[in-house]
Tab-separated table of C-alpha atoms in Angstrom:
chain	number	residue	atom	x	y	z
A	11	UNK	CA	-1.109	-22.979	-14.426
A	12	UNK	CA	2.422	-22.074	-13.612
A	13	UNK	CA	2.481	-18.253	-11.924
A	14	UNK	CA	5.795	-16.508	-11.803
A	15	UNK	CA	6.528	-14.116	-8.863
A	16	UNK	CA	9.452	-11.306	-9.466
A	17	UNK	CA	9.561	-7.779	-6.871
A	18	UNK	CA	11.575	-5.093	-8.448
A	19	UNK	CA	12.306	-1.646	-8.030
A	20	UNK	CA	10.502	1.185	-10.093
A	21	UNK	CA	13.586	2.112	-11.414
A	22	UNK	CA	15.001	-1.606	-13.052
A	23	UNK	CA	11.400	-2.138	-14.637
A	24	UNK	CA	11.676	-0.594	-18.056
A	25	UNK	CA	9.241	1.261	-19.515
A	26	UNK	CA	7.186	-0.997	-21.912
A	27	UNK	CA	7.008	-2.925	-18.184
A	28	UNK	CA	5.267	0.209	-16.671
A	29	UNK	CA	3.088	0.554	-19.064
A	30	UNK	CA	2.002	-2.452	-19.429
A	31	UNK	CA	1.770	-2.239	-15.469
A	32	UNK	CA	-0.041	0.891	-15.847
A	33	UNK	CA	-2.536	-0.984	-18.434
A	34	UNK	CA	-3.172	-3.445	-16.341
A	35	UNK	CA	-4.085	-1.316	-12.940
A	36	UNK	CA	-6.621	0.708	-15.366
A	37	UNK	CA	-8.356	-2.379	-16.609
A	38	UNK	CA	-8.311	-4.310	-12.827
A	39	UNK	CA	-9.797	-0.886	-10.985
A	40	UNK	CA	-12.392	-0.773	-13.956
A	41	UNK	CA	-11.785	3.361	-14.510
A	42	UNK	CA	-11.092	4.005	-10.691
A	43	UNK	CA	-7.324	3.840	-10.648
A	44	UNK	CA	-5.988	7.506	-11.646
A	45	UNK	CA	-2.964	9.346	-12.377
A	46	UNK	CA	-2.533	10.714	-8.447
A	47	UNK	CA	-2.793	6.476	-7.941
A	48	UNK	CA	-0.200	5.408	-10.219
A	49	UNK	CA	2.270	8.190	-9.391
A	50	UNK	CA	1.556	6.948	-5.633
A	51	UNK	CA	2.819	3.352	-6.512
A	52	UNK	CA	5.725	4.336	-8.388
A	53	UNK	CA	9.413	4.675	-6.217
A	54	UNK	CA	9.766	1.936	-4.304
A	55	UNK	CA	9.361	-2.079	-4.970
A	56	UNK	CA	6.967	-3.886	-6.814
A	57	UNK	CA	6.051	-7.428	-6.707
A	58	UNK	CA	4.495	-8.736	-10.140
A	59	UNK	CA	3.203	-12.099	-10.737
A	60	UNK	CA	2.945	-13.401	-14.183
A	61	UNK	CA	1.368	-16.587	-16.084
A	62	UNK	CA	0.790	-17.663	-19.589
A	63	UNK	CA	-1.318	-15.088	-20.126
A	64	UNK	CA	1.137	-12.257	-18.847
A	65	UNK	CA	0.312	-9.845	-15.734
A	66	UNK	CA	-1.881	-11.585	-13.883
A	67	UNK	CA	-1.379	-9.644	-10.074
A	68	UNK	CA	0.465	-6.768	-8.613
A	69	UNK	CA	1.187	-4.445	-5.864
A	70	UNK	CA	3.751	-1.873	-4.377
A	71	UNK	CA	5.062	-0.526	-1.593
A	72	UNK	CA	6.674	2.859	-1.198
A	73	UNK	CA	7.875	4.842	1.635
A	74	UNK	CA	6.330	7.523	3.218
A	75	UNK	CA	6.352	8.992	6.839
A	76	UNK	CA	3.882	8.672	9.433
A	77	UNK	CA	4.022	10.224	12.957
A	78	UNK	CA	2.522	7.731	15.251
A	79	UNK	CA	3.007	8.138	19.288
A	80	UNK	CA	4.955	11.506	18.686
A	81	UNK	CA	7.358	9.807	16.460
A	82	UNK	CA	7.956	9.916	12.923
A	83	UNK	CA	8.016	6.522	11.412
A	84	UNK	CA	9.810	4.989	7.984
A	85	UNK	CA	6.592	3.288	6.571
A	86	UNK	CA	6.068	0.888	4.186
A	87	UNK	CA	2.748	1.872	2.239
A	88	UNK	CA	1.514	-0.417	-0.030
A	89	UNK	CA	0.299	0.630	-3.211
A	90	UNK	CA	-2.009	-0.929	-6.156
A	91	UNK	CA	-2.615	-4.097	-5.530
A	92	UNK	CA	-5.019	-5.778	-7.742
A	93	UNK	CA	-5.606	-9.227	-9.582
A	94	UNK	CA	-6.544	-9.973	-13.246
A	95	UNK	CA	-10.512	-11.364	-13.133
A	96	UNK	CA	-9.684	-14.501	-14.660
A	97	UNK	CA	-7.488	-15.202	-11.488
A	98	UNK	CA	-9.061	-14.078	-8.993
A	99	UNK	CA	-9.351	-15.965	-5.407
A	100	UNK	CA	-6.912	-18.484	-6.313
A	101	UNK	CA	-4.561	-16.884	-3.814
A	102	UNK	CA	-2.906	-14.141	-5.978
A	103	UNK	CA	-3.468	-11.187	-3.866
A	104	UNK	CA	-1.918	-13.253	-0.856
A	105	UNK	CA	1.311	-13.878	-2.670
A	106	UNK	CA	1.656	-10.742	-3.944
A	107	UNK	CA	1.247	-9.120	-0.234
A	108	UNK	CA	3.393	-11.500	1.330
A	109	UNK	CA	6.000	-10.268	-0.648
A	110	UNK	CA	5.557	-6.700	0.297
A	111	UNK	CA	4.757	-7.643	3.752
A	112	UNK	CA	8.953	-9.366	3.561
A	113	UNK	CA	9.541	-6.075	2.268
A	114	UNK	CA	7.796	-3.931	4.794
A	115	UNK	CA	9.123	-5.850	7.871
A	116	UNK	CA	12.853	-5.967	6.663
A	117	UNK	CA	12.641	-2.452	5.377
A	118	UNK	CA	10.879	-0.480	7.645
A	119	UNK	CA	9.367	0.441	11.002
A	120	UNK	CA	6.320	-0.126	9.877
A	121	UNK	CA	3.702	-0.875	7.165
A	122	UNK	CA	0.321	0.801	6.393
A	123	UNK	CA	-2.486	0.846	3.469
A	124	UNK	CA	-5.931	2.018	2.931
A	125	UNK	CA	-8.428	-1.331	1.842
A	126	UNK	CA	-11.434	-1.521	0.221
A	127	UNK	CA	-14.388	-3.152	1.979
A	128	UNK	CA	-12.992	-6.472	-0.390
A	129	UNK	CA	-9.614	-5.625	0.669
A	130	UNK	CA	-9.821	-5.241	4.381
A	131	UNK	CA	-10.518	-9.420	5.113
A	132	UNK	CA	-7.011	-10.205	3.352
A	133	UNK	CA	-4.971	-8.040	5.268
A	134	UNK	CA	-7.040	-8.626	8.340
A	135	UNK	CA	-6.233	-12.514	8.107
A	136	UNK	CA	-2.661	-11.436	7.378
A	137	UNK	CA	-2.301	-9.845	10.523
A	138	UNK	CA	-2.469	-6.270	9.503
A	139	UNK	CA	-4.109	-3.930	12.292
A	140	UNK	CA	-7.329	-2.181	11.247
A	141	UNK	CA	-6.422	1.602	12.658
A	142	UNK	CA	-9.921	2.355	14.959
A	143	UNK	CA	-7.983	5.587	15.700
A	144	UNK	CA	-8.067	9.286	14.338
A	145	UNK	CA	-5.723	9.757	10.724
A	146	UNK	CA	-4.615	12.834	9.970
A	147	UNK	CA	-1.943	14.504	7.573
A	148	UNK	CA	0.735	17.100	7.564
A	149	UNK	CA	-0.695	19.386	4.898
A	150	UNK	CA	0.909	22.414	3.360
A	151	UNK	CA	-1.147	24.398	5.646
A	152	UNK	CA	-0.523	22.137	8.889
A	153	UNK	CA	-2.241	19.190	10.256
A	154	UNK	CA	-5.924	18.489	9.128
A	155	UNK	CA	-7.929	15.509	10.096
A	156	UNK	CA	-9.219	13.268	7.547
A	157	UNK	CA	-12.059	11.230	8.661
A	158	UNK	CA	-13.137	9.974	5.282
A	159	UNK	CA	-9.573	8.136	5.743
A	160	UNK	CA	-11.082	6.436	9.498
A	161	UNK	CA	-12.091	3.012	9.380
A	162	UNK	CA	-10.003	2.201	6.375
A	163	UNK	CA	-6.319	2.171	7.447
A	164	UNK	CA	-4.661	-0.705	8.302
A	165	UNK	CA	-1.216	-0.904	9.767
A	166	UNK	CA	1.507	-3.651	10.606
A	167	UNK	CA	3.469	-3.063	13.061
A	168	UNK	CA	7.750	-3.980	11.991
A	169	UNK	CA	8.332	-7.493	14.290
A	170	UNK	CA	10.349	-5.531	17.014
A	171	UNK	CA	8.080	-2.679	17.021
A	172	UNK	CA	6.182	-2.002	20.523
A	173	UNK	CA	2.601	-1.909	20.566
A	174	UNK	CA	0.288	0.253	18.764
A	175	UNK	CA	-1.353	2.821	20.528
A	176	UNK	CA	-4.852	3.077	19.238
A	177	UNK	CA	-6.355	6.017	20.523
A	178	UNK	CA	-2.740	8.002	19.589
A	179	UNK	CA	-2.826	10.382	16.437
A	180	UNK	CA	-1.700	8.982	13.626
A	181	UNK	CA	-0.073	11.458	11.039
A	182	UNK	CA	0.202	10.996	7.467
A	183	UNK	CA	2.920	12.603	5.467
A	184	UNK	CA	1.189	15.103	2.471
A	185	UNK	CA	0.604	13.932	-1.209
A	186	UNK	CA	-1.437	14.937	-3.994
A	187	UNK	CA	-4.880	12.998	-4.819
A	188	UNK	CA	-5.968	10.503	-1.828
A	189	UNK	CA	-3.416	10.922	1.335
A	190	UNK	CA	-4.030	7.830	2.531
């Protein structure tokens, strides 16, 4: 089965595309992908894999700002990335990350994203940095900690970044729904 890899930006995928996008993220995340989630993946690049049978992966990455080490950071957080059933473990979620990883480390100081307990293995074989560390965000009424967050960030550090600090406060810029 021949799979066909294109990244694109929000704004050159036309709207039957996002919807069909949209469609797809509802259907892979079974009822647990919301609006707050697919306004969170939107703005930045996608990479979309396609077969015979259409959409068959996809995933995101946006920009947001993190304060790590007393400095705020251009991240890379990637978004909504999920594989049809019928394709799963045949290496689709890989691809897809790769090509926001080449995204994240040309693009940005660094790269984060909250995984599921599924997730967490690919990214951890990918050499993305399970945060052991306290997460917080800058909310409209200052910082607040967010400890439901701990244990499920992961970050990757941009290849001339210096070392990550794990006990350092890491500081998540404010959205609506899930922060991290």
């Amino acid at each position: 089965m021949a799979f066909r890899l294109r990244t694109a930006h929000t704004a050159d995928l036309t709207p039957a595309v996002l919807r069909s996008v949209r469609a797809f993220l509802d259907a892979a995340f079974d009822g647990g992908f919301g609006d707050d989630d697919w306004d969170h993946s939107l703005g930045g690049m996608h990479a979309l894999v396609h077969d015979g049978s259409g959409l068959a992966a996809h995933g995101s990455v946006v920009m947001r700002r993190t304060r790590l080490d007393g400095r705020w950071l251009r991240t890379g957080y990637v978004e909504a990335v999920a594989v049809r059933a019928d394709v799963r473990r045949t290496g689709l979620g890989g691809r897809v990350t790769a090509a926001l990883e080449g995204i994240v480390d040309r693009a940005y100081d660094l790269g984060a994203l909250s995984a599921s307990e599924q997730g967490a293995a690919l990214y951890a074989a990918r050499g993305w940095h399970r945060w052991d560390g306290r997460v917080h965000a800058l909310s409209p009424d200052g910082i607040v900690r967010l400890p439901d967050e701990e244990g499920s960030l992961h970050l990757r550090p941009a290849p001339a970044a210096r070392p990550l600090d794990p006990r350092g406060e890491l500081v998540l810029d404010w959205r609506d729904g899930d922060v991290a």
